[in-house]
Coordinates of C-alpha atoms in Angstrom, one line a residue:
M704 CA 6.4 7.2 -0.3
G705 CA 3.3 8.7 0.8
S706 CA 1.0 6.5 -2.0
D707 CA 0.6 3.1 -3.7
K708 CA 3.7 2.7 -5.9
S709 CA 1.7 0.6 -7.8
Q710 CA -0.8 3.5 -9.0
L711 CA 1.9 5.9 -9.9
Q712 CA 2.1 6.7 -13.8
Y713 CA 4.8 7.3 -16.0
F714 CA 3.5 6.1 -19.4
G715 CA -0.3 7.2 -18.8
I716 CA -1.2 4.1 -17.0
P717 CA -0.8 2.8 -13.5
Q718 CA 2.7 1.1 -13.1
A719 CA 0.7 -2.1 -12.1
D720 CA -1.1 -2.1 -15.3
R721 CA 2.2 -1.6 -16.9
V722 CA 3.9 -4.4 -15.1
V723 CA 1.1 -6.5 -16.2
N724 CA 1.5 -5.8 -19.7
I725 CA 5.2 -6.5 -19.7
L726 CA 4.9 -9.5 -18.3
S727 CA 1.9 -10.8 -19.8
P728 CA 4.0 -12.1 -23.1
L729 CA 6.2 -13.9 -21.0
C730 CA 4.1 -15.6 -18.5
E731 CA 1.1 -18.0 -18.5
K732 CA -0.7 -16.1 -15.8
V733 CA 0.2 -13.1 -14.3
F734 CA -1.0 -11.9 -10.7
L735 CA -0.6 -9.0 -8.8
S736 CA 0.5 -9.6 -5.3
C737 CA -0.7 -7.2 -2.1
N738 CA -1.6 -7.5 1.1
R739 CA -5.1 -7.3 2.5
E740 CA -5.3 -3.3 2.6
Q741 CA -4.3 -3.5 -1.0
S742 CA -6.3 -6.0 -2.4
T743 CA -9.0 -3.5 -3.4
I744 CA -7.1 -1.2 -5.9
S745 CA -6.4 -4.4 -8.3
G746 CA -9.2 -3.7 -10.8
A747 CA -9.7 -6.5 -13.0
H748 CA -6.3 -8.5 -12.6
R749 CA -5.6 -11.5 -10.9
I750 CA -4.4 -11.0 -7.3
I751 CA -2.6 -13.4 -4.9
I752 CA -3.2 -11.5 -1.3
D753 CA -0.4 -12.3 1.4
S754 CA -1.6 -15.4 3.4
P755 CA -2.4 -14.3 7.1
E756 CA 0.8 -16.7 8.2
Y757 CA 3.0 -14.3 6.3
E758 CA 1.6 -11.1 6.9
D759 CA 4.0 -8.3 7.6
I760 CA 7.3 -10.3 6.7
G761 CA 7.8 -8.2 3.6
P762 CA 8.2 -9.4 -0.1
M763 CA 8.7 -13.0 0.9
A764 CA 5.5 -12.9 2.0
S765 CA 4.3 -12.8 -1.4
L766 CA 6.3 -15.4 -2.5
L767 CA 5.2 -17.5 -0.1
S768 CA 2.0 -16.9 -0.7
A769 CA 2.1 -17.5 -4.3
F770 CA 4.1 -21.0 -3.9
K771 CA 1.3 -22.0 -1.0
I772 CA -1.5 -21.7 -4.0
Y773 CA 0.7 -22.9 -6.9
P774 CA 3.1 -25.4 -5.5
D775 CA 4.2 -26.3 -8.7
A776 CA 5.0 -22.9 -10.3
D777 CA 7.9 -21.1 -11.0
F778 CA 7.6 -17.4 -10.3
L779 CA 9.2 -14.4 -12.4
I780 CA 8.6 -11.3 -10.0
A781 CA 8.5 -7.7 -11.3
G782 CA 7.9 -5.2 -8.8
C783 CA 5.8 -2.1 -9.7
D784 CA 8.8 0.0 -8.5
Y785 CA 10.8 -0.1 -11.7
P786 CA 9.6 2.6 -14.3
F787 CA 12.5 1.4 -16.9
L788 CA 11.6 -2.0 -17.2
T789 CA 10.9 -3.7 -20.2
T790 CA 9.6 -7.1 -21.6
E791 CA 12.8 -7.6 -23.6
V792 CA 14.9 -7.0 -20.7
L793 CA 13.2 -9.9 -18.7
R794 CA 13.0 -12.0 -22.2
D795 CA 16.8 -11.4 -22.0
F796 CA 17.2 -12.5 -18.4
L797 CA 14.8 -15.5 -18.5
L798 CA 16.9 -16.5 -21.3
S799 CA 20.2 -16.4 -19.5
I800 CA 19.3 -18.3 -16.6
P801 CA 20.9 -21.7 -16.7
E802 CA 18.8 -25.1 -16.6
G803 CA 18.9 -26.8 -13.2
S804 CA 19.1 -22.9 -11.2
V805 CA 16.9 -22.3 -8.3
A806 CA 16.8 -18.8 -8.4
A807 CA 18.0 -15.6 -10.3
A808 CA 17.9 -12.0 -10.1
L809 CA 18.8 -8.7 -11.8
Y810 CA 22.1 -7.6 -10.2
N811 CA 23.0 -3.9 -9.8
T812 CA 26.4 -2.3 -9.9
D813 CA 26.3 -2.2 -5.9
E814 CA 26.7 -6.0 -6.1
Q815 CA 23.4 -6.6 -4.7
Y816 CA 20.5 -8.5 -6.1
E817 CA 17.1 -7.2 -6.8
P818 CA 14.8 -9.7 -5.1
L819 CA 11.9 -8.1 -6.8
L820 CA 13.4 -8.6 -10.4
A821 CA 13.8 -12.2 -10.0
W822 CA 12.8 -15.6 -11.1
Y823 CA 12.3 -18.3 -8.4
A824 CA 11.6 -22.1 -9.4
K825 CA 9.2 -24.2 -7.6
E826 CA 12.5 -25.9 -6.0
S827 CA 13.3 -22.7 -3.9
A828 CA 9.6 -23.1 -2.2
P829 CA 10.7 -25.4 0.4
M830 CA 14.2 -23.5 1.1
L831 CA 12.1 -20.1 1.6
L832 CA 9.7 -21.5 4.0
N833 CA 12.6 -23.1 5.7
R834 CA 13.8 -19.8 6.2
F835 CA 10.6 -18.4 7.2
E836 CA 10.5 -21.0 10.0
C837 CA 13.8 -19.8 11.1
G838 CA 12.9 -16.0 11.3
K839 CA 14.9 -15.2 8.2
F840 CA 12.7 -13.4 5.8
S841 CA 15.2 -11.3 3.5
L842 CA 15.0 -12.3 -0.2
Q843 CA 18.5 -10.4 -0.3
H844 CA 20.2 -12.9 2.2
F845 CA 18.5 -15.8 0.3
L846 CA 19.6 -15.1 -3.0
R847 CA 23.1 -14.5 -1.7
E848 CA 23.2 -17.4 0.3
I849 CA 22.3 -19.8 -2.6
N850 CA 24.5 -17.8 -4.8
A851 CA 21.8 -17.3 -7.6
C852 CA 22.6 -16.5 -10.6
K853 CA 23.1 -13.0 -11.6
Y854 CA 21.8 -10.7 -14.4
I855 CA 23.5 -7.5 -15.4
P856 CA 21.1 -5.7 -17.9
G857 CA 22.7 -3.5 -20.2
S858 CA 21.2 -0.1 -18.7
E859 CA 21.6 0.6 -15.2
N860 CA 18.0 2.7 -15.4
V861 CA 16.0 -1.0 -15.4
M862 CA 17.0 -1.1 -11.9
L863 CA 16.2 2.4 -10.6
S864 CA 13.8 1.8 -7.9
V865 CA 11.3 4.4 -7.0
D866 CA 10.8 4.4 -3.5
T867 CA 10.9 8.0 -2.3
P868 CA 8.7 11.0 -4.1
E869 CA 12.6 12.2 -4.8
A870 CA 13.2 9.0 -6.8
Y871 CA 9.9 9.5 -8.5
D872 CA 11.0 13.1 -10.0
R873 CA 14.0 11.7 -10.8
A874 CA 12.4 9.0 -12.7
K875 CA 10.1 11.5 -14.6
D876 CA 12.7 13.7 -15.6
L877 CA 14.9 10.7 -16.8
L878 CA 11.7 10.0 -19.3
N879 CA 11.3 13.3 -20.3
V880 CA 14.8 13.3 -21.4
H881 CA 14.2 10.1 -23.4
E882 CA 11.0 11.1 -24.7
E883 CA 12.3 14.1 -26.1
K884 CA 15.0 12.4 -28.5

């Protein structure tokens, strides 16, 4: 991408701040997850820095680091990549998760889980740790293997992930169309 996606702005504030605002009504505590290099941009937000033993394994590092610090917590994950995400979408998602579930995630039309738009119960921690110890770091594969609950939001735009400059331009264009109506 060439720049930190958490600092991109769509609504006049950095996306990291917006995601914190989206999660705050739904979560007791909200943390920004980051690697050591990113820890200086957190501002006044609570952060969880990837534990050294999990560095460089992708998003699983964040989740394992969080479970290491808060072993009795469930985690709602919302990546900074999703400019169309709202509190309402996440509220509906949480309400759709059957009791006793280990994990759930938004599910897209390509039949892929969105591991960074997901909920992981504390019961998933030992399973994830086992996968880590086996050298399996993909949250997508984990969600598939356990047949995690799937949630398909009403709008595909919710899962539009901004990972490239082109996707950033597309998201801004879509937002401008919505703002003109």
